[in-house]
mmCIF file of C-alpha atoms in Angstrom:
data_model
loop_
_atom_site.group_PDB
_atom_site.id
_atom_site.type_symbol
_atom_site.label_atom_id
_atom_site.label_comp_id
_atom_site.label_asym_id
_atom_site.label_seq_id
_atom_site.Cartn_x
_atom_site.Cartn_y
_atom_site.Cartn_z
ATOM 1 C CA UNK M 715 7.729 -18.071 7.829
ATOM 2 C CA UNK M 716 8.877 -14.482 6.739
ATOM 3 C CA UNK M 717 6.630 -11.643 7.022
ATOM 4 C CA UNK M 718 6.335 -9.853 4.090
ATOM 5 C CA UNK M 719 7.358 -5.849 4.760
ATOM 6 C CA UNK M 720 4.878 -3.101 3.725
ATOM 7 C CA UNK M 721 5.776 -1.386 -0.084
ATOM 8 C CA UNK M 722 6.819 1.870 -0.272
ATOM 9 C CA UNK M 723 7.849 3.762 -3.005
ATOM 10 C CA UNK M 724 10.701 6.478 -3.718
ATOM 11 C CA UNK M 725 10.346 9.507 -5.965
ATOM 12 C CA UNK M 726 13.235 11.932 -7.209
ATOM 13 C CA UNK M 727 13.383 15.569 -8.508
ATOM 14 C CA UNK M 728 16.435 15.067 -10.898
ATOM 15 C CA UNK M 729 16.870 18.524 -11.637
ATOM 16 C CA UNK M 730 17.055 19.292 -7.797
ATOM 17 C CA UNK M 731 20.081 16.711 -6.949
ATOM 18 C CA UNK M 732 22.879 19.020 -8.293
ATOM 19 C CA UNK M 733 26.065 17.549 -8.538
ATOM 20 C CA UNK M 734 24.547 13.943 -6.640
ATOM 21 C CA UNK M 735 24.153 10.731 -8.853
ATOM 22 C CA UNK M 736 21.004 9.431 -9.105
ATOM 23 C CA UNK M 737 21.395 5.969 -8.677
ATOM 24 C CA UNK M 738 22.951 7.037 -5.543
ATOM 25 C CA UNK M 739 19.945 8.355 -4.187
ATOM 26 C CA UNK M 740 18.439 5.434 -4.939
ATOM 27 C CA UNK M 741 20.469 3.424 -3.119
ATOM 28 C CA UNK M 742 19.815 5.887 0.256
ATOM 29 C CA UNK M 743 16.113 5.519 -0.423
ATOM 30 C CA UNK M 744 16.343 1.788 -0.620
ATOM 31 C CA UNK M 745 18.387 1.899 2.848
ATOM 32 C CA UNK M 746 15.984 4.222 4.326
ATOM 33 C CA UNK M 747 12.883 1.926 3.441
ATOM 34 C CA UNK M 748 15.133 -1.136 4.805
ATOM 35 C CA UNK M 749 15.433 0.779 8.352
ATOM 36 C CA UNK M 750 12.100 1.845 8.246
ATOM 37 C CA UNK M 751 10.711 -1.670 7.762
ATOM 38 C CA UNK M 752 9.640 -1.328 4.206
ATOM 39 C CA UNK M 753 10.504 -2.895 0.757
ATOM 40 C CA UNK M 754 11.133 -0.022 -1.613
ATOM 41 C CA UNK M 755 9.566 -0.707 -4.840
ATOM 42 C CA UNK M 756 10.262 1.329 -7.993
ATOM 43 C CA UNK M 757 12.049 5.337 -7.087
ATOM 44 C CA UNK M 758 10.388 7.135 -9.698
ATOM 45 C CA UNK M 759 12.279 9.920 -11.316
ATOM 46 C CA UNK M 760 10.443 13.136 -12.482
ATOM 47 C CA UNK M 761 13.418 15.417 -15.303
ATOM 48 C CA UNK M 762 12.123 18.491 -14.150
ATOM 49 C CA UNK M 763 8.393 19.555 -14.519
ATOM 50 C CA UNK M 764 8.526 23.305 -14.418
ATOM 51 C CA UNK M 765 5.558 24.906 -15.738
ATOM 52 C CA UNK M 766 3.547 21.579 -16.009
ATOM 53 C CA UNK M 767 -0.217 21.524 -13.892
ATOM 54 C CA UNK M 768 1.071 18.246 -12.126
ATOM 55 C CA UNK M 769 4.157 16.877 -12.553
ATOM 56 C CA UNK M 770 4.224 13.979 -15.187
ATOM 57 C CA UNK M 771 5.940 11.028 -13.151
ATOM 58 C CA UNK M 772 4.399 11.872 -10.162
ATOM 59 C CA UNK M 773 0.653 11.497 -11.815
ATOM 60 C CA UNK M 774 2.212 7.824 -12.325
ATOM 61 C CA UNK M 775 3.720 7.308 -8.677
ATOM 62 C CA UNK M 776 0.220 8.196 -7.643
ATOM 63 C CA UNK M 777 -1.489 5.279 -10.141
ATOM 64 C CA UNK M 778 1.091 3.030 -9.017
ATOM 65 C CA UNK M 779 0.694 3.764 -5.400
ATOM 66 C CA UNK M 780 -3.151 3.133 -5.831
ATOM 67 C CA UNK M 781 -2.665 0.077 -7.908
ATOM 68 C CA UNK M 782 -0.483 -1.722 -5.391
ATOM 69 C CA UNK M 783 -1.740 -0.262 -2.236
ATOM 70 C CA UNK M 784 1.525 1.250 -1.386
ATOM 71 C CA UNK M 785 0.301 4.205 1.416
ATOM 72 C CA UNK M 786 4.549 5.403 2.129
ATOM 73 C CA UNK M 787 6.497 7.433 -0.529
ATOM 74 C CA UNK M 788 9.882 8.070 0.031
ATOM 75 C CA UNK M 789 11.533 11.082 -1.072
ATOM 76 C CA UNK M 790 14.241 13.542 -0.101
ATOM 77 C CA UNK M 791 13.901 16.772 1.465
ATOM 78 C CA UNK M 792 12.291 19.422 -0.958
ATOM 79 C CA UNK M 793 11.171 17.029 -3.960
ATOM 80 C CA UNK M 794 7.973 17.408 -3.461
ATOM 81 C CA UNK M 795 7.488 20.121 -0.620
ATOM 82 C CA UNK M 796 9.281 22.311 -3.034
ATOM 83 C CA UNK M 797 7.375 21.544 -5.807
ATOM 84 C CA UNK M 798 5.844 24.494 -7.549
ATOM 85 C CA UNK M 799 2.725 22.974 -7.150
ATOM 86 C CA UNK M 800 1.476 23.616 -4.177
ATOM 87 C CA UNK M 801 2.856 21.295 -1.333
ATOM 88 C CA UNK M 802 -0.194 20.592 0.010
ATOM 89 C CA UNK M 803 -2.045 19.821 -3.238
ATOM 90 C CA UNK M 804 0.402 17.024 -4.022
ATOM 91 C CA UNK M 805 0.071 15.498 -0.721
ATOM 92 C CA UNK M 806 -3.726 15.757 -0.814
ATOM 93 C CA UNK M 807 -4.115 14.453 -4.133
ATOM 94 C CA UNK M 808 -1.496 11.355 -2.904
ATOM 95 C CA UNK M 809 -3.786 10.886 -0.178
ATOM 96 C CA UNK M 810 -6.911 10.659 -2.136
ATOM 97 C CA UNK M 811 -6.156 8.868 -4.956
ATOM 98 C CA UNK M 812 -3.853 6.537 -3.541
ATOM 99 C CA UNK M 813 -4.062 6.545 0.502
ATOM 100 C CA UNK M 814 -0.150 6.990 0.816
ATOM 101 C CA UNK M 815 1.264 9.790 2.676
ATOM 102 C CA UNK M 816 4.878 11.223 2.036
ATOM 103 C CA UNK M 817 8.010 10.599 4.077
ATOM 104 C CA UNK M 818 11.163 12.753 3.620
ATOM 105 C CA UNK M 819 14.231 11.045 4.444
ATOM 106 C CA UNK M 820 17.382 13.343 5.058
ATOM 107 C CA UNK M 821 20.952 12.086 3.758
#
């Protein structure tokens, strides 16, 4: 019998990947979560959400962290720590609402 891996899920600042593809950064996410033992479900994708309280797509990584009982986000360096929301606030609403915790993974 195969043991089923832990989810995790991915999230993306698009307007911080400069010239990179996006569905490339998927793909390192995905291969990330593969060597770190989990299955990578959906790699949310927040446009750019300058300005905004709390980011848009991130207030729905958070619901669909809590409604699957994911408790890993992947991301890349600076997506969320350089969020102009407060780092900290992101992480500790993540942690609250959901139980995840955040995981940067370098490329």
């Amino acid at each position: 019998m195969t043991a089923l891996m832990p989810l995790a899920y991915g999230y993306v600042r698009d307007d911080l990947l400069s010239n990179r593809d996006p569905r490339g950064c998927d793909k390192l996410l995905r291969a990330a979560a593969k060597s770190l033992g989990y299955a990578l479900g959906t790699v949310f994708h927040e446009r750019g959400a300058e300005g905004t309280t709390l980011p848009p797509v991130f207030v729905d990584l958070v619901q669909e962290c809590r409604r699957a009982r994911a408790c890993t986000v992947l991301t890349l360096p600076g997506h969320l720590s350089g969020a102009s929301v407060c780092h900290r606030v992101l992480l500790a609403i993540l942690e609250a609402r959901a139980e995840a915790a955040i995981q940067e993974v370098r490329p």
